[in-house]
C-alpha positions as a LaTeX table, in Angstrom:
\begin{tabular}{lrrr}
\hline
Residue & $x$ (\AA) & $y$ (\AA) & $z$ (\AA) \\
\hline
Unk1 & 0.00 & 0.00 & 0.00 \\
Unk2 & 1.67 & 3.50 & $-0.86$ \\
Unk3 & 2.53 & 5.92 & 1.78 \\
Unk4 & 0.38 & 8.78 & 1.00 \\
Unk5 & 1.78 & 11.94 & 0.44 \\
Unk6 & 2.55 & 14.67 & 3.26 \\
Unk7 & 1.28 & 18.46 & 2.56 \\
Unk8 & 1.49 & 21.48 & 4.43 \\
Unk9 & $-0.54$ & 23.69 & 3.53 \\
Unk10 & 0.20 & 27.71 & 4.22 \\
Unk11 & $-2.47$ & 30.33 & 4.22 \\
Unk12 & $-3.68$ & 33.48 & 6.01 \\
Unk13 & $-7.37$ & 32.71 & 5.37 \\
Unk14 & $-9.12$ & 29.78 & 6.96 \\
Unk15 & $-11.30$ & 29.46 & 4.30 \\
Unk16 & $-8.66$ & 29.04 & 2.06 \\
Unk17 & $-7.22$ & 26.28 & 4.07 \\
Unk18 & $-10.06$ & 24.71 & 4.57 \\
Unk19 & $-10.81$ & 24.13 & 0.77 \\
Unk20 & $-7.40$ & 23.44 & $-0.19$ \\
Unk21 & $-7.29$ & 20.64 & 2.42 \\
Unk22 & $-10.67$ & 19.40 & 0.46 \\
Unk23 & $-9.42$ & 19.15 & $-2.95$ \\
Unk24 & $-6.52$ & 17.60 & $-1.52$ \\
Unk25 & $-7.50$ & 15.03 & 0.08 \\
Unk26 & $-10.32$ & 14.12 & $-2.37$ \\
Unk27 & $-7.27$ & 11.65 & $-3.33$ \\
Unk28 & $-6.74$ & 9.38 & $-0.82$ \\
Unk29 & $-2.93$ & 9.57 & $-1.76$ \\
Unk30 & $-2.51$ & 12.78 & $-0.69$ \\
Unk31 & $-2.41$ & 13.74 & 3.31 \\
Unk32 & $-2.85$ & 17.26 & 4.80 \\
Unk33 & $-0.78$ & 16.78 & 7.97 \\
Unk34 & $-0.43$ & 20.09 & 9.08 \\
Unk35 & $-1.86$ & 23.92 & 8.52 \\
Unk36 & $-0.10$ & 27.60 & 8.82 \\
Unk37 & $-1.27$ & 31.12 & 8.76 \\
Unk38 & 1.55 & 32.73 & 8.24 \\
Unk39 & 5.81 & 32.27 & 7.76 \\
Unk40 & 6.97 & 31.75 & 11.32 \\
Unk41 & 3.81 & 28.99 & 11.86 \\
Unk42 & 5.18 & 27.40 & 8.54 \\
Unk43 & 8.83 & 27.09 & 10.27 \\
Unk44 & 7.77 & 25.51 & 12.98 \\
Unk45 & 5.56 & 23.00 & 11.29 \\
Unk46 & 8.04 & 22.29 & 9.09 \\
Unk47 & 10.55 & 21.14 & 11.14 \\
Unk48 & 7.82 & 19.44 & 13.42 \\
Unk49 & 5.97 & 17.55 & 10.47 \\
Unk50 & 8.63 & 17.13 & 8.06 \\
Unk51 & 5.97 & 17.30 & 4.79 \\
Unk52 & 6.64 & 16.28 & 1.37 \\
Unk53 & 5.71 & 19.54 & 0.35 \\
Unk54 & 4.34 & 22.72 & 1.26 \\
Unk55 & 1.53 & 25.38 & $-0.60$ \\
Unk56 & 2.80 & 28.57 & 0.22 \\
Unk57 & 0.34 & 31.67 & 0.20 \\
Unk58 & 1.78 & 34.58 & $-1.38$ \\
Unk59 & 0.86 & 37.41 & 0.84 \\
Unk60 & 0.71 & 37.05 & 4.86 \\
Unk61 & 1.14 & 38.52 & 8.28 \\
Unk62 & 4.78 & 38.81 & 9.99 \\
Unk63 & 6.38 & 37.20 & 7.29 \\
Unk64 & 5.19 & 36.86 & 3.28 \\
Unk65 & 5.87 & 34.30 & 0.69 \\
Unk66 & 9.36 & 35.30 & $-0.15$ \\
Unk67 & 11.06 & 35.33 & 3.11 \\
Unk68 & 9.13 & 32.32 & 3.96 \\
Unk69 & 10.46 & 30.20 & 0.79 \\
Unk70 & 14.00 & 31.86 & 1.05 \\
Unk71 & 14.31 & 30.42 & 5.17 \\
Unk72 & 12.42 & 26.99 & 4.60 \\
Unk73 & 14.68 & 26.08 & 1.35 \\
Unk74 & 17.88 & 27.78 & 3.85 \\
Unk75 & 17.68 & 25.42 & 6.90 \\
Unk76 & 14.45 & 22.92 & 5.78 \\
Unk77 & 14.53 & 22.55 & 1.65 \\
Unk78 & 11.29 & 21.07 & 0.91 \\
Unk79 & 9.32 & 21.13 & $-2.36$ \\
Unk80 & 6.95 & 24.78 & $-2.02$ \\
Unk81 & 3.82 & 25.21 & $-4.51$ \\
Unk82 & 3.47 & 29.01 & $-4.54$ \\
Unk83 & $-0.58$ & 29.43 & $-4.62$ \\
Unk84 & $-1.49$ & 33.00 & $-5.76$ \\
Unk85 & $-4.97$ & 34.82 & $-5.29$ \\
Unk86 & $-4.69$ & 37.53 & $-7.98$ \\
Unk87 & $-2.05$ & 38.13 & $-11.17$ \\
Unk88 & $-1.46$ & 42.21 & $-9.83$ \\
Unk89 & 2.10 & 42.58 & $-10.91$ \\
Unk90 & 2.82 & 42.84 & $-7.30$ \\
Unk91 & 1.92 & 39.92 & $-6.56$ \\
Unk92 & 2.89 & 38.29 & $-9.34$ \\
Unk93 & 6.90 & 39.68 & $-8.90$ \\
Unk94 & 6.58 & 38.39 & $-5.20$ \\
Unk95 & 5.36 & 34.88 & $-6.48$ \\
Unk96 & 8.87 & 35.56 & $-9.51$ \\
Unk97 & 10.70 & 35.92 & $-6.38$ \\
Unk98 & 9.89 & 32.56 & $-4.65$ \\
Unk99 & 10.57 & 30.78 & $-7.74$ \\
Unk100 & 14.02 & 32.51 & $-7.46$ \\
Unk101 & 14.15 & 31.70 & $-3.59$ \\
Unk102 & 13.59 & 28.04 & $-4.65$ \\
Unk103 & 9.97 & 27.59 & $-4.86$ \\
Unk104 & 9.33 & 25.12 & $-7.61$ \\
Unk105 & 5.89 & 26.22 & $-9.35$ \\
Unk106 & 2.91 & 28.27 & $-9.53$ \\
Unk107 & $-0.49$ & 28.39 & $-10.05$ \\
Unk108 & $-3.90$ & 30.21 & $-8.99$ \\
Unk109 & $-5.92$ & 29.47 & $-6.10$ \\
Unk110 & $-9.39$ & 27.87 & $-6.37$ \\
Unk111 & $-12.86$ & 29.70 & $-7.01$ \\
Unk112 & $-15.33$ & 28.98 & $-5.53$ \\
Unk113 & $-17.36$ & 30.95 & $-7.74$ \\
Unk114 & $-16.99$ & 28.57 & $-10.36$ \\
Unk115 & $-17.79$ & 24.75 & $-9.72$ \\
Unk116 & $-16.27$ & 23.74 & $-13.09$ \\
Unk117 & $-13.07$ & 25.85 & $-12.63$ \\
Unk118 & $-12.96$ & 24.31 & $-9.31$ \\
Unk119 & $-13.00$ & 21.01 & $-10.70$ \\
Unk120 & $-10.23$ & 21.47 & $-13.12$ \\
Unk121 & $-8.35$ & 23.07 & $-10.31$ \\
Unk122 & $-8.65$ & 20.65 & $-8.44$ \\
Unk123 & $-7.05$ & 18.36 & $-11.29$ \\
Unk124 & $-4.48$ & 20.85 & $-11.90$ \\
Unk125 & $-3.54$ & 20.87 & $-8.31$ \\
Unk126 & $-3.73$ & 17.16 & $-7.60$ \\
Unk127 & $-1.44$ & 16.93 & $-10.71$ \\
Unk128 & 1.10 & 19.35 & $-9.69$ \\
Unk129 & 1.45 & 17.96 & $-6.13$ \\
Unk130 & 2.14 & 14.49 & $-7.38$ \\
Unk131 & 5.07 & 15.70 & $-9.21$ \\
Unk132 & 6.63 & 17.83 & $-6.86$ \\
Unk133 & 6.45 & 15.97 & $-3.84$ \\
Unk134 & 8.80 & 13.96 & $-5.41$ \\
Unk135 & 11.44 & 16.44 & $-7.01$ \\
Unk136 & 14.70 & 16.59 & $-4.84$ \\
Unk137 & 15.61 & 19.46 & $-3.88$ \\
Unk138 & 18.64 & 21.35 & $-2.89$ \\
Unk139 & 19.83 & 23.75 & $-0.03$ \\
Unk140 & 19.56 & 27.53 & $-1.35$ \\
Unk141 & 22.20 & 28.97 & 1.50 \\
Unk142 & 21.69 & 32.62 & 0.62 \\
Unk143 & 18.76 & 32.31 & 3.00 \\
Unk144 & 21.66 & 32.07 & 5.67 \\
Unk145 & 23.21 & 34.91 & 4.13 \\
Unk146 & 20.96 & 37.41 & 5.13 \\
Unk147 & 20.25 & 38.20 & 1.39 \\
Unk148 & 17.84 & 41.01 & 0.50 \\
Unk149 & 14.22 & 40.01 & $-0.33$ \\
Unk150 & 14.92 & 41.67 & $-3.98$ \\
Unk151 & 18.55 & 40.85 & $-4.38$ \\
Unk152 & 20.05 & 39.24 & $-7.62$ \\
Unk153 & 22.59 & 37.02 & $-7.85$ \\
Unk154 & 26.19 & 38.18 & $-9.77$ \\
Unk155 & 25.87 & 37.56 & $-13.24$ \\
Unk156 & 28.57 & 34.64 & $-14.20$ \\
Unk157 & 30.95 & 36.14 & $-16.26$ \\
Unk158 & 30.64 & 34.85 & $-19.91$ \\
Unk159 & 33.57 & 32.29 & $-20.41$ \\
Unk160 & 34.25 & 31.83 & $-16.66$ \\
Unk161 & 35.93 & 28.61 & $-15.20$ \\
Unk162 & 36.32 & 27.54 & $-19.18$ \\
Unk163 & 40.25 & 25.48 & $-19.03$ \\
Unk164 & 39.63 & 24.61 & $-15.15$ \\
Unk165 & 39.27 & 21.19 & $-14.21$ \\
Unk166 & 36.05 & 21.16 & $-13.16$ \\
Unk167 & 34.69 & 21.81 & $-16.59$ \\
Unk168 & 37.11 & 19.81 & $-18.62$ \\
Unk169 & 35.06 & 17.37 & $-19.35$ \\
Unk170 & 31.98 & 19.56 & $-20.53$ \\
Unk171 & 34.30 & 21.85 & $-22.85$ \\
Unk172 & 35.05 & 18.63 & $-24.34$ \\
Unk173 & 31.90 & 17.58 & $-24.71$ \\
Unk174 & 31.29 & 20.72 & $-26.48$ \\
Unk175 & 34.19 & 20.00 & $-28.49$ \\
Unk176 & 33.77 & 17.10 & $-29.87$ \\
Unk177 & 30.01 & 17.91 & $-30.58$ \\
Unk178 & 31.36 & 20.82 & $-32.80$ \\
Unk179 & 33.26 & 18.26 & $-34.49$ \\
Unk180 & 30.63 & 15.01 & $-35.07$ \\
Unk181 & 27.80 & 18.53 & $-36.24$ \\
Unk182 & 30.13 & 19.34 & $-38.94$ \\
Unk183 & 28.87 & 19.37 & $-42.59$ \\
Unk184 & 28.74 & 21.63 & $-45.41$ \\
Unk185 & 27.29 & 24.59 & $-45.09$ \\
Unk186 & 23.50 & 24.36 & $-45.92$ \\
Unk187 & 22.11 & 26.81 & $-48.87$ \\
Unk188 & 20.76 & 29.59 & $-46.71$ \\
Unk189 & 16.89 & 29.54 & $-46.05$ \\
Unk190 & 14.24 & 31.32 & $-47.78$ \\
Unk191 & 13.90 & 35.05 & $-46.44$ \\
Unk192 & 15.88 & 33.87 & $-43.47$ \\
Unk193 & 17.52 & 36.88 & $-41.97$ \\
Unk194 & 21.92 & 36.31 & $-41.68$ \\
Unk195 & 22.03 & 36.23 & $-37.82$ \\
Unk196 & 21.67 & 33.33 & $-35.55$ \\
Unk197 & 18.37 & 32.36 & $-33.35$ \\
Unk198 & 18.73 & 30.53 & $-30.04$ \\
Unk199 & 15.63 & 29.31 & $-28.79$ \\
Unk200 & 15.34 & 28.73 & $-25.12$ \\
Unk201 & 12.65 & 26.22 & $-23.75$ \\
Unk202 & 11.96 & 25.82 & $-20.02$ \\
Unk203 & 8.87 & 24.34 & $-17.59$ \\
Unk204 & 9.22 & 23.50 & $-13.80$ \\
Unk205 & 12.42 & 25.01 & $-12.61$ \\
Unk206 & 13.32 & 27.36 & $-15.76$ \\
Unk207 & 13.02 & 30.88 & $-14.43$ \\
Unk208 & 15.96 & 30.92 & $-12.11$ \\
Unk209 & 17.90 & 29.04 & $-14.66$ \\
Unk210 & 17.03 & 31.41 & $-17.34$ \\
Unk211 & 17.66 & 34.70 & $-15.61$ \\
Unk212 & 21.06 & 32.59 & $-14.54$ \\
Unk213 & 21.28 & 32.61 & $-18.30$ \\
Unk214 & 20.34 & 35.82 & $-19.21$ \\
Unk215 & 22.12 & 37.61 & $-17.02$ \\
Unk216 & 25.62 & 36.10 & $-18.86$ \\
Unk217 & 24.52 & 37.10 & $-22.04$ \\
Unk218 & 27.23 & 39.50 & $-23.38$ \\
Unk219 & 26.15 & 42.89 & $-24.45$ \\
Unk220 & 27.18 & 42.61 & $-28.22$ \\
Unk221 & 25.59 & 38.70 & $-28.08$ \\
Unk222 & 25.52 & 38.68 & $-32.28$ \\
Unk223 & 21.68 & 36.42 & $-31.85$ \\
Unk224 & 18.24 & 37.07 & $-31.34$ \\
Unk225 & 17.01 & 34.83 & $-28.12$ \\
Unk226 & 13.60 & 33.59 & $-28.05$ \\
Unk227 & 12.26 & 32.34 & $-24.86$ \\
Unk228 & 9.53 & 30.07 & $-23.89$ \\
Unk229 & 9.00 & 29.08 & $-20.46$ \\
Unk230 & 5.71 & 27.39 & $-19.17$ \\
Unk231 & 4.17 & 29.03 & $-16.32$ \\
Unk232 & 1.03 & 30.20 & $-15.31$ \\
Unk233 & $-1.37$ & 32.22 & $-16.95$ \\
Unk234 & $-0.86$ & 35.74 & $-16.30$ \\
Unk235 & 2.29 & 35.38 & $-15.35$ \\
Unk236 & 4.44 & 36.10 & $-19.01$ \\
Unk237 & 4.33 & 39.91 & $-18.28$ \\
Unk238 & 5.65 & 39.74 & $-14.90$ \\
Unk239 & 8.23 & 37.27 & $-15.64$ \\
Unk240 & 9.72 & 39.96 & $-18.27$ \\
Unk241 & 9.81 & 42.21 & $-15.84$ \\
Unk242 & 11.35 & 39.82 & $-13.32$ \\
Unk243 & 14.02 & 38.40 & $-15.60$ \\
Unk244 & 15.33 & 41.85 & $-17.24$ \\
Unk245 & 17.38 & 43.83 & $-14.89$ \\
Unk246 & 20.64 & 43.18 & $-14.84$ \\
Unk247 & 20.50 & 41.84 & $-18.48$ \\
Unk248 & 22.79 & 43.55 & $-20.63$ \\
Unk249 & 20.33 & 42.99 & $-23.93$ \\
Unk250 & 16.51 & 44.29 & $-24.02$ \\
Unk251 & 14.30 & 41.82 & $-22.67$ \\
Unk252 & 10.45 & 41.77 & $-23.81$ \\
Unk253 & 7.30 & 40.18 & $-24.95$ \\
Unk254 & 7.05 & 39.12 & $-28.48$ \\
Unk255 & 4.72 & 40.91 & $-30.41$ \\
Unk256 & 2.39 & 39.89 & $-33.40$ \\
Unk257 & 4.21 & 40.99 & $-36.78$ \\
Unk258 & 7.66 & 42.55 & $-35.07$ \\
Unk259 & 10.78 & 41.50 & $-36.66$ \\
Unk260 & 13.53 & 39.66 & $-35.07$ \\
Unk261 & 16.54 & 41.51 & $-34.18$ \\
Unk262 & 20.38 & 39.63 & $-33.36$ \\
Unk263 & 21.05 & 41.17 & $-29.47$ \\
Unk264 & 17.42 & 41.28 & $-28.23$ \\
Unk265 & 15.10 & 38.55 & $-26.51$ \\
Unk266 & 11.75 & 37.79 & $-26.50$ \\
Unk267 & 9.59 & 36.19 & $-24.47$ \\
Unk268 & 6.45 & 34.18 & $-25.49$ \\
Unk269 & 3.05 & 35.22 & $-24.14$ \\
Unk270 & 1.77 & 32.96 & $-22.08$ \\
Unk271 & $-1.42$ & 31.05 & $-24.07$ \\
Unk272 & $-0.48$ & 31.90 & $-27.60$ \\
Unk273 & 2.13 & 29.48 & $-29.69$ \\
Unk274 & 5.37 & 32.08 & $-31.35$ \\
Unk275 & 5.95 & 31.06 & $-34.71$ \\
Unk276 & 8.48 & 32.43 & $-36.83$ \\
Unk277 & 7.41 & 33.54 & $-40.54$ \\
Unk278 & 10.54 & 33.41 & $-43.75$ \\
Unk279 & 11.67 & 37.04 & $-43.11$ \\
Unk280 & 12.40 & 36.54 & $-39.42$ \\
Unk281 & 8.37 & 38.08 & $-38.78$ \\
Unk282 & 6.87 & 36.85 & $-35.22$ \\
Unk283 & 2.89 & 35.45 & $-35.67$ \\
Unk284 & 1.55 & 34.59 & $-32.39$ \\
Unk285 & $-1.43$ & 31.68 & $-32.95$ \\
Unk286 & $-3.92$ & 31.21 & $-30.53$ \\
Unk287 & $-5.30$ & 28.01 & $-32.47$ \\
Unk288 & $-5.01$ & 25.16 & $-29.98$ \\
Unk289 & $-2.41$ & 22.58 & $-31.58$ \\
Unk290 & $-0.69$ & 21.14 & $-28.59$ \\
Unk291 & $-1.94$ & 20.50 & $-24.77$ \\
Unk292 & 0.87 & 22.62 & $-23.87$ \\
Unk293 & 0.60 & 26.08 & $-25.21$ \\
Unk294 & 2.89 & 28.02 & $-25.38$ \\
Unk295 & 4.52 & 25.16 & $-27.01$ \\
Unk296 & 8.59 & 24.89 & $-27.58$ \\
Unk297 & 8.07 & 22.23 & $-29.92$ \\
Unk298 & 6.34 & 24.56 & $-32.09$ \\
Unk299 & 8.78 & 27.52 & $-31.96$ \\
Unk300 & 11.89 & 25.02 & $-32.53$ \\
Unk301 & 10.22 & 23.64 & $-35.45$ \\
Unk302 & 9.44 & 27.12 & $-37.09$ \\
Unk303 & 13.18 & 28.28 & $-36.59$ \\
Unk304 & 14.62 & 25.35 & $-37.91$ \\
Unk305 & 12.32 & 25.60 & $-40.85$ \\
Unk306 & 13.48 & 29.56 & $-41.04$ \\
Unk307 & 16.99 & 29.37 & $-40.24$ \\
Unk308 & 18.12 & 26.01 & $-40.78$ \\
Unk309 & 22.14 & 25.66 & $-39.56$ \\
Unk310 & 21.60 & 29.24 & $-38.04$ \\
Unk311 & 19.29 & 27.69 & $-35.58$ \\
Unk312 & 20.78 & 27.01 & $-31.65$ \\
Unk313 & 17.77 & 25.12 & $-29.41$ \\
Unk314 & 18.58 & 25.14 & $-25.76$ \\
Unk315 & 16.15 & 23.09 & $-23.23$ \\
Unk316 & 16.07 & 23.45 & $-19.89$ \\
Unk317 & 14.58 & 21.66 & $-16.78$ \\
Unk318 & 10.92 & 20.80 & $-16.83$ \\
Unk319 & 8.51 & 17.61 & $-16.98$ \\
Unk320 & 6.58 & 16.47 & $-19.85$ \\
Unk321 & 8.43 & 15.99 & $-23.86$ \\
Unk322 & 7.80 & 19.35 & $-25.20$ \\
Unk323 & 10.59 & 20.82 & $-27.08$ \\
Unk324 & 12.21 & 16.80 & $-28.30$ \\
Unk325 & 11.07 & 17.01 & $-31.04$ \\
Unk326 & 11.92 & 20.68 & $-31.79$ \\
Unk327 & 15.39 & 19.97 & $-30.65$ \\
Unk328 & 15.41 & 17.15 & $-33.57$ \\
Unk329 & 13.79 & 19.36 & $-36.23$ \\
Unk330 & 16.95 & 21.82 & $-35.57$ \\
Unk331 & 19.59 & 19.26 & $-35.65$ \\
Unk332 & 18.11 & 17.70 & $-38.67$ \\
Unk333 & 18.53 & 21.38 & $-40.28$ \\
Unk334 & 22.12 & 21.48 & $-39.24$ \\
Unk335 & 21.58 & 23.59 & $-36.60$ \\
Unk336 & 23.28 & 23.08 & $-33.22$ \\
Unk337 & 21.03 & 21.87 & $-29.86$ \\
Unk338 & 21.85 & 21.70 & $-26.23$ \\
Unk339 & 20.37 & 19.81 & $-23.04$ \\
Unk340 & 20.76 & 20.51 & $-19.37$ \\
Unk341 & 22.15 & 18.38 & $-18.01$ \\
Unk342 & 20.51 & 15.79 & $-15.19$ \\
Unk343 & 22.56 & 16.58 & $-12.21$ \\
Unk344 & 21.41 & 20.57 & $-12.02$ \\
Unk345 & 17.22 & 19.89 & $-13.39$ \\
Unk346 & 14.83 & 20.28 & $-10.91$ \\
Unk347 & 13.38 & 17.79 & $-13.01$ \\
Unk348 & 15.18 & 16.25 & $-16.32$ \\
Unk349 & 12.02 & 15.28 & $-18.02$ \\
Unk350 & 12.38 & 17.36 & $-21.53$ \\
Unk351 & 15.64 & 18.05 & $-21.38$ \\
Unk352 & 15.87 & 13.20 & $-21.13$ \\
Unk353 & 12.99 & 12.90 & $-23.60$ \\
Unk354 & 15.48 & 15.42 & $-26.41$ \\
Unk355 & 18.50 & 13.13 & $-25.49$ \\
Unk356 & 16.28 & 9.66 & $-25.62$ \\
Unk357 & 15.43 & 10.96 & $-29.02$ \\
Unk358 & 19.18 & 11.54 & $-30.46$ \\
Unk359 & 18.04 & 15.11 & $-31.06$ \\
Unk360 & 20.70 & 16.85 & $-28.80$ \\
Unk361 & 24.62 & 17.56 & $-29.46$ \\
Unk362 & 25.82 & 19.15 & $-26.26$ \\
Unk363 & 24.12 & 18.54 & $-22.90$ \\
Unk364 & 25.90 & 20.63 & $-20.09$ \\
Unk365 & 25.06 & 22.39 & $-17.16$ \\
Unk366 & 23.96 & 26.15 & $-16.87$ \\
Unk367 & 27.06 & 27.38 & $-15.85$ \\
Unk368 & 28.80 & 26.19 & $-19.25$ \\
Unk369 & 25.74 & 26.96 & $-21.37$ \\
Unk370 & 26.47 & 30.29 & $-22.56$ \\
Unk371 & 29.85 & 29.97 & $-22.91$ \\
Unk372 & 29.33 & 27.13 & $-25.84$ \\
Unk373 & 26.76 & 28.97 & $-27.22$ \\
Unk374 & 29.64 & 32.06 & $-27.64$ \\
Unk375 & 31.84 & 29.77 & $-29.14$ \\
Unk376 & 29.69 & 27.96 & $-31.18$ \\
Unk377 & 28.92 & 31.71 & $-32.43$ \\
Unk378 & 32.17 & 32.57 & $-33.01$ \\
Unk379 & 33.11 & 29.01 & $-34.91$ \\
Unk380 & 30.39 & 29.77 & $-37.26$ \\
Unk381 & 30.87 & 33.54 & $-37.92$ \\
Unk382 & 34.47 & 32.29 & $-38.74$ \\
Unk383 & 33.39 & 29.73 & $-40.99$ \\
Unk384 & 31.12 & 32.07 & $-43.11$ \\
Unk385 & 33.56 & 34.90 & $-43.18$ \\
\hline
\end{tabular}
């Protein structure tokens, strides 16, 4: 007989608590063992209950959502569901925040307005909680370090650590990737534009990885960088706004009909699939192709259609397949592709189903990421001089 699962749940309103205890244990898998109404209760019922995971309320009393994650995933890392009552872009940054503290996901609180909303949340959440519980995570110490609530981590310097050690064995990796891709150069695409287009896919996990990203980007990086990160709706807008400072190129939404531009990076909205037209023109589609929308299968597949060996897909952590078979459509171009590796996923589910495929050339942690994508850069600018 399975153990069922442990949840904490955290929230200022009693009502709230109440419900979310409901849904929860409408599967008989799933155990409430414990409530909180506010950050200091959630400490101490952490430590006394040990859960499996924790839904964390965005805004309460004596200590809110941020501070909360940032000291649980300091001295007590345990998987946190960030549940949010409203998308105000103050409360979504604070819920951008926890994911950066270490919170894994996020989604909306239940309705009760609504008894078929409620149902699906109620899926939704059952869903979400099954796949966290289990996620392993890791010991964020700047919640020893007495870190500001807003603070940003040091960009990593583009190139660092490259020759150490440490990294030998991913440079090589990179190396000898560079060599197996080799072929003759492709004719160039219809109405392609001459730069290079890196598209960046990420689900459960991706925003702190791509602002880790991001923020090493070099100021003159010669690409245009799409990104496509599941989250919740509402949330695309915020997450902009969350993932730009401290980014030496402009960060924004994509818009319907804009060009693409090498040095710049757009973001997909969240519910709308970004497809890229011959001439490098942006069409958002709201037509409902895949579960999963936005989708980074779909973007992949349009760039490598575009740009052919000027295409670069990069996946990052998340659960599910979406973006394999993007990944293959670019290497089948002659484009180049890159994994995360296993070790630094919250969860290697996309970033396992590209490699299962054969549809990935370098796989490599985030920390060597944007150097290879430099040099990969810089080999080909050299080889079409």
């Amino acid at each position: 007989m399975q153990t069922p699962l442990r949840i904490l749940v955290v929230d200022d309103s009693t009502l709230v608590r109440r419900l979310l205890r409901q849904l929860l244990e409408s599967d008989p898998d799933v155990r409430v063992v414990g409530e909180a109404a506010n950050g200091h209760e959630a400490l101490a019922q952490v430590v006394a209950l040990r859960p499996d995971l924790i839904t964390l309320d965005v805004r309460m009393p004596s200590m809110d959502g941020v501070e909360t994650t940032r000291q649980i995933m300091a001295y007590h890392p345990t998987p946190i569901l960030v549940l949010t009552a409203t998308l105000s872009s103050n409360d979504v940054d604070i819920t951008l925040q926890m994911l950066g503290a270490g919170a894994l996901d996020v989604m909306e609180k239940p309705h009760l307005s609504d008894p078929i909303a409620l149902e699906r949340c109620r899926r939704a959440l059952l869903r979400k909680v099954r796949l966290l519980a289990h996620v392993k995570v890791v010991t964020h110490l700047r919640g020893r370090r007495g870190v500001g609530v807003g603070a940003r981590p040091e960009p990593t310097p583009v190139g660092a650590n490259i020759g150490r050690k440490s990294a030998a064995s991913a440079d090589e990796n990179a190396r000898r990737s560079d060599v197996a891709s080799a072929r003759p150069a492709t004719p160039a695409y219809m109405g392609a534009p001459a730069f290079p287009v890196v598209v960046i896919g990420a689900s459960t996990g991706g925003p702190r990885v791509l602002r880790q990203l991001l923020t090493a980007l070099p100021h003159d990086f010669p690409a245009a960088v799409l990104v496509v990160q599941h989250i919740a709706q509402g949330f695309s807008a915020g997450l902009v706004e969350w993932l730009a400072p401290g980014v030496a190129l402009p960060v924004r939404l994509a818009a319907e009909g804009e060009a693409l531009r090498a040095g710049q990076v757009l973001v997909a909205p969240d519910r709308l699939d970004l497809l890229v037209q011959p001439g490098g023109l942006i069409h958002l589609s709201g037509l409902p192709l895949l579960l999963q929308r936005p989708a980074i299968d779909i973007v992949m597949q349009s760039i490598a259609a575009v740009y052919g060996e000027r295409a670069i897909g990069v996946l990052l952590t998340g659960m599910g397949r979406d973006g394999a078979v993007g990944m293959q459509a670019i290497r089948r171009a002659g484009g180049y592709t890159i994994a995360q590796d296993e070790a630094s996923c919250t969860i290697y589910g996309m970033p396992r189903a590209a490699v299962e495929l054969g549809a990935v050339i370098a796989v490599l942690p985030p920390a060597r990421i944007v150097a290879a994508l430099v040099e990969r850069l810089a080999l080909a600018a050299r080889a079409h001089r």
